[in-house]
Amino acid sequence: APGDRRLLRGHHDAPRRHVHRGRGTRAAGVGPITPGHSTTRVTLRAKIGEPLNDEAFRRMVIATAEAIAERTGIPVSDIETTGDSVSVTIQGDRLAAIGFAAELRKLTTRWYEGKFGVADVWGAVEGGE
């Protein structure tokens, strides 16, 4: 429901940390990083509460990151979530990581706003180093 503050605080029975590692397949968009190439980790952190404790939102964020990787051809080695953040490690430089995070932020915010009526789920992008 719009304005449901319970969701923003998070569910206490949800897992605290989840790591989705590449299985070596490019079809999923998440796979091994080519040796000798630089990697960059970027993090989106929730402004309020722990919205990623909601299983549907967490799955959607992971699926969106995989779809961005597949669409752009940017290899992703892992996607890590906690209740209040998602971190993605890509093969690429800081600029590529920030662009990846901006697209992930835009698409997941649109979904979250449509579902829960909250337009401002993410704070500033962290990392890119």
Tab-separated table of C-alpha atoms in Angstrom:
chain	number	residue	atom	x	y	z
A	1	ALA	CA	0.000	0.000	0.000
A	2	PRO	CA	1.259	3.525	-0.688
A	3	GLY	CA	2.939	4.999	2.362
A	4	ASP	CA	3.341	1.631	4.108
A	5	ARG	CA	6.145	2.489	6.547
A	6	ARG	CA	6.431	-1.143	7.700
A	7	LEU	CA	8.066	-2.061	4.381
A	8	LEU	CA	10.573	0.761	4.695
A	9	ARG	CA	11.729	-0.527	8.072
A	10	GLY	CA	12.161	-4.024	6.667
A	11	HIS	CA	11.068	-7.498	7.677
A	12	HIS	CA	12.982	-9.018	10.591
A	13	ASP	CA	12.734	-12.616	9.334
A	14	ALA	CA	14.469	-11.888	5.995
A	15	PRO	CA	18.116	-12.805	5.378
A	16	ARG	CA	20.603	-10.124	6.375
A	17	ARG	CA	23.026	-10.635	3.465
A	18	HIS	CA	22.787	-12.296	0.096
A	19	VAL	CA	25.535	-12.777	-2.493
A	20	HIS	CA	24.734	-13.764	-6.059
A	21	ARG	CA	27.921	-14.946	-7.757
A	22	GLY	CA	28.474	-15.611	-11.405
A	23	ARG	CA	28.201	-19.195	-12.584
A	24	GLY	CA	30.238	-18.665	-15.714
A	25	THR	CA	27.309	-18.093	-18.041
A	26	ARG	CA	26.951	-14.912	-20.033
A	27	ALA	CA	23.265	-15.576	-20.629
A	28	ALA	CA	22.478	-14.561	-17.071
A	29	GLY	CA	24.675	-11.475	-17.342
A	30	VAL	CA	26.645	-12.560	-14.287
A	31	GLY	CA	29.791	-14.529	-14.903
A	32	PRO	CA	33.506	-14.716	-14.432
A	33	ILE	CA	35.688	-11.664	-14.778
A	34	THR	CA	38.436	-11.911	-17.393
A	35	PRO	CA	41.833	-12.130	-15.646
A	36	GLY	CA	44.010	-9.049	-16.061
A	37	HIS	CA	41.095	-6.633	-16.366
A	38	SER	CA	40.186	-4.126	-13.669
A	39	THR	CA	37.077	-4.529	-11.548
A	40	THR	CA	35.028	-1.872	-9.833
A	41	ARG	CA	32.479	-2.245	-7.053
A	42	VAL	CA	29.600	0.179	-6.719
A	43	THR	CA	26.888	0.356	-4.034
A	44	LEU	CA	23.378	1.746	-3.854
A	45	ARG	CA	22.209	2.321	-0.264
A	46	ALA	CA	18.594	2.834	0.782
A	47	LYS	CA	17.691	6.250	2.135
A	48	ILE	CA	15.337	4.847	4.768
A	49	GLY	CA	15.080	1.444	6.382
A	50	GLU	CA	15.835	-1.914	4.790
A	51	PRO	CA	13.677	-2.269	1.668
A	52	LEU	CA	15.819	-5.135	0.311
A	53	ASN	CA	14.536	-7.348	3.109
A	54	ASP	CA	11.385	-7.513	0.993
A	55	GLU	CA	12.044	-10.679	-1.044
A	56	ALA	CA	10.191	-9.457	-4.153
A	57	PHE	CA	12.139	-6.197	-4.259
A	58	ARG	CA	15.478	-7.941	-3.641
A	59	ARG	CA	14.829	-10.453	-6.451
A	60	MET	CA	13.780	-7.652	-8.789
A	61	VAL	CA	16.956	-5.641	-8.031
A	62	ILE	CA	19.156	-8.681	-8.747
A	63	ALA	CA	17.247	-9.496	-11.948
A	64	THR	CA	17.532	-5.874	-13.072
A	65	ALA	CA	21.302	-5.834	-12.487
A	66	GLU	CA	21.618	-9.063	-14.495
A	67	ALA	CA	19.511	-7.607	-17.306
A	68	ILE	CA	21.628	-4.439	-17.441
A	69	ALA	CA	24.782	-6.574	-17.610
A	70	GLU	CA	23.358	-8.672	-20.420
A	71	ARG	CA	22.086	-5.671	-22.371
A	72	THR	CA	25.293	-3.648	-22.050
A	73	GLY	CA	27.787	-6.518	-22.230
A	74	ILE	CA	29.427	-5.390	-18.981
A	75	PRO	CA	30.593	-8.506	-17.093
A	76	VAL	CA	29.381	-8.693	-13.483
A	77	SER	CA	31.188	-10.995	-11.064
A	78	ASP	CA	28.826	-10.661	-8.103
A	79	ILE	CA	25.815	-8.880	-6.734
A	80	GLU	CA	25.604	-8.560	-2.958
A	81	THR	CA	22.555	-7.377	-1.066
A	82	THR	CA	21.894	-6.521	2.547
A	83	GLY	CA	18.673	-5.139	3.957
A	84	ASP	CA	19.648	-1.602	3.021
A	85	SER	CA	22.073	-1.929	0.091
A	86	VAL	CA	23.012	-3.590	-3.177
A	87	SER	CA	26.649	-3.783	-4.303
A	88	VAL	CA	27.641	-4.837	-7.800
A	89	THR	CA	31.182	-5.718	-8.926
A	90	ILE	CA	31.737	-5.171	-12.636
A	91	GLN	CA	34.631	-5.591	-15.010
A	92	GLY	CA	35.304	-2.016	-15.986
A	93	ASP	CA	36.441	1.363	-14.798
A	94	ARG	CA	34.838	3.853	-12.413
A	95	LEU	CA	32.859	5.580	-15.165
A	96	ALA	CA	31.327	2.286	-16.328
A	97	ALA	CA	30.437	1.366	-12.724
A	98	ILE	CA	28.768	4.704	-12.051
A	99	GLY	CA	26.792	4.432	-15.299
A	100	PHE	CA	25.759	0.879	-14.363
A	101	ALA	CA	24.645	2.061	-10.909
A	102	ALA	CA	22.721	5.013	-12.372
A	103	GLU	CA	20.773	2.687	-14.673
A	104	LEU	CA	20.106	0.225	-11.825
A	105	ARG	CA	18.944	3.090	-9.618
A	106	LYS	CA	16.621	4.511	-12.297
A	107	LEU	CA	14.960	1.200	-13.168
A	108	THR	CA	14.549	-0.075	-9.603
A	109	THR	CA	13.254	3.279	-8.350
A	110	ARG	CA	10.597	3.257	-11.078
A	111	TRP	CA	9.467	-0.238	-10.009
A	112	TYR	CA	9.521	0.615	-6.287
A	113	GLU	CA	7.547	3.809	-6.794
A	114	GLY	CA	4.907	1.982	-8.839
A	115	LYS	CA	4.609	-0.785	-6.271
A	116	PHE	CA	4.833	1.156	-2.980
A	117	GLY	CA	4.330	4.831	-3.887
A	118	VAL	CA	7.775	5.809	-2.572
A	119	ALA	CA	9.819	7.688	-5.181
A	120	ASP	CA	13.047	8.107	-3.276
A	121	VAL	CA	14.323	4.653	-2.258
A	122	TRP	CA	18.067	5.144	-2.945
A	123	GLY	CA	20.583	7.617	-1.570
A	124	ALA	CA	23.787	8.628	-3.343
A	125	VAL	CA	25.859	6.093	-5.303
A	126	GLU	CA	28.842	4.873	-3.277
A	127	GLY	CA	32.086	3.400	-4.527
A	128	GLY	CA	33.116	3.231	-8.098
A	129	GLU	CA	36.641	2.404	-7.019
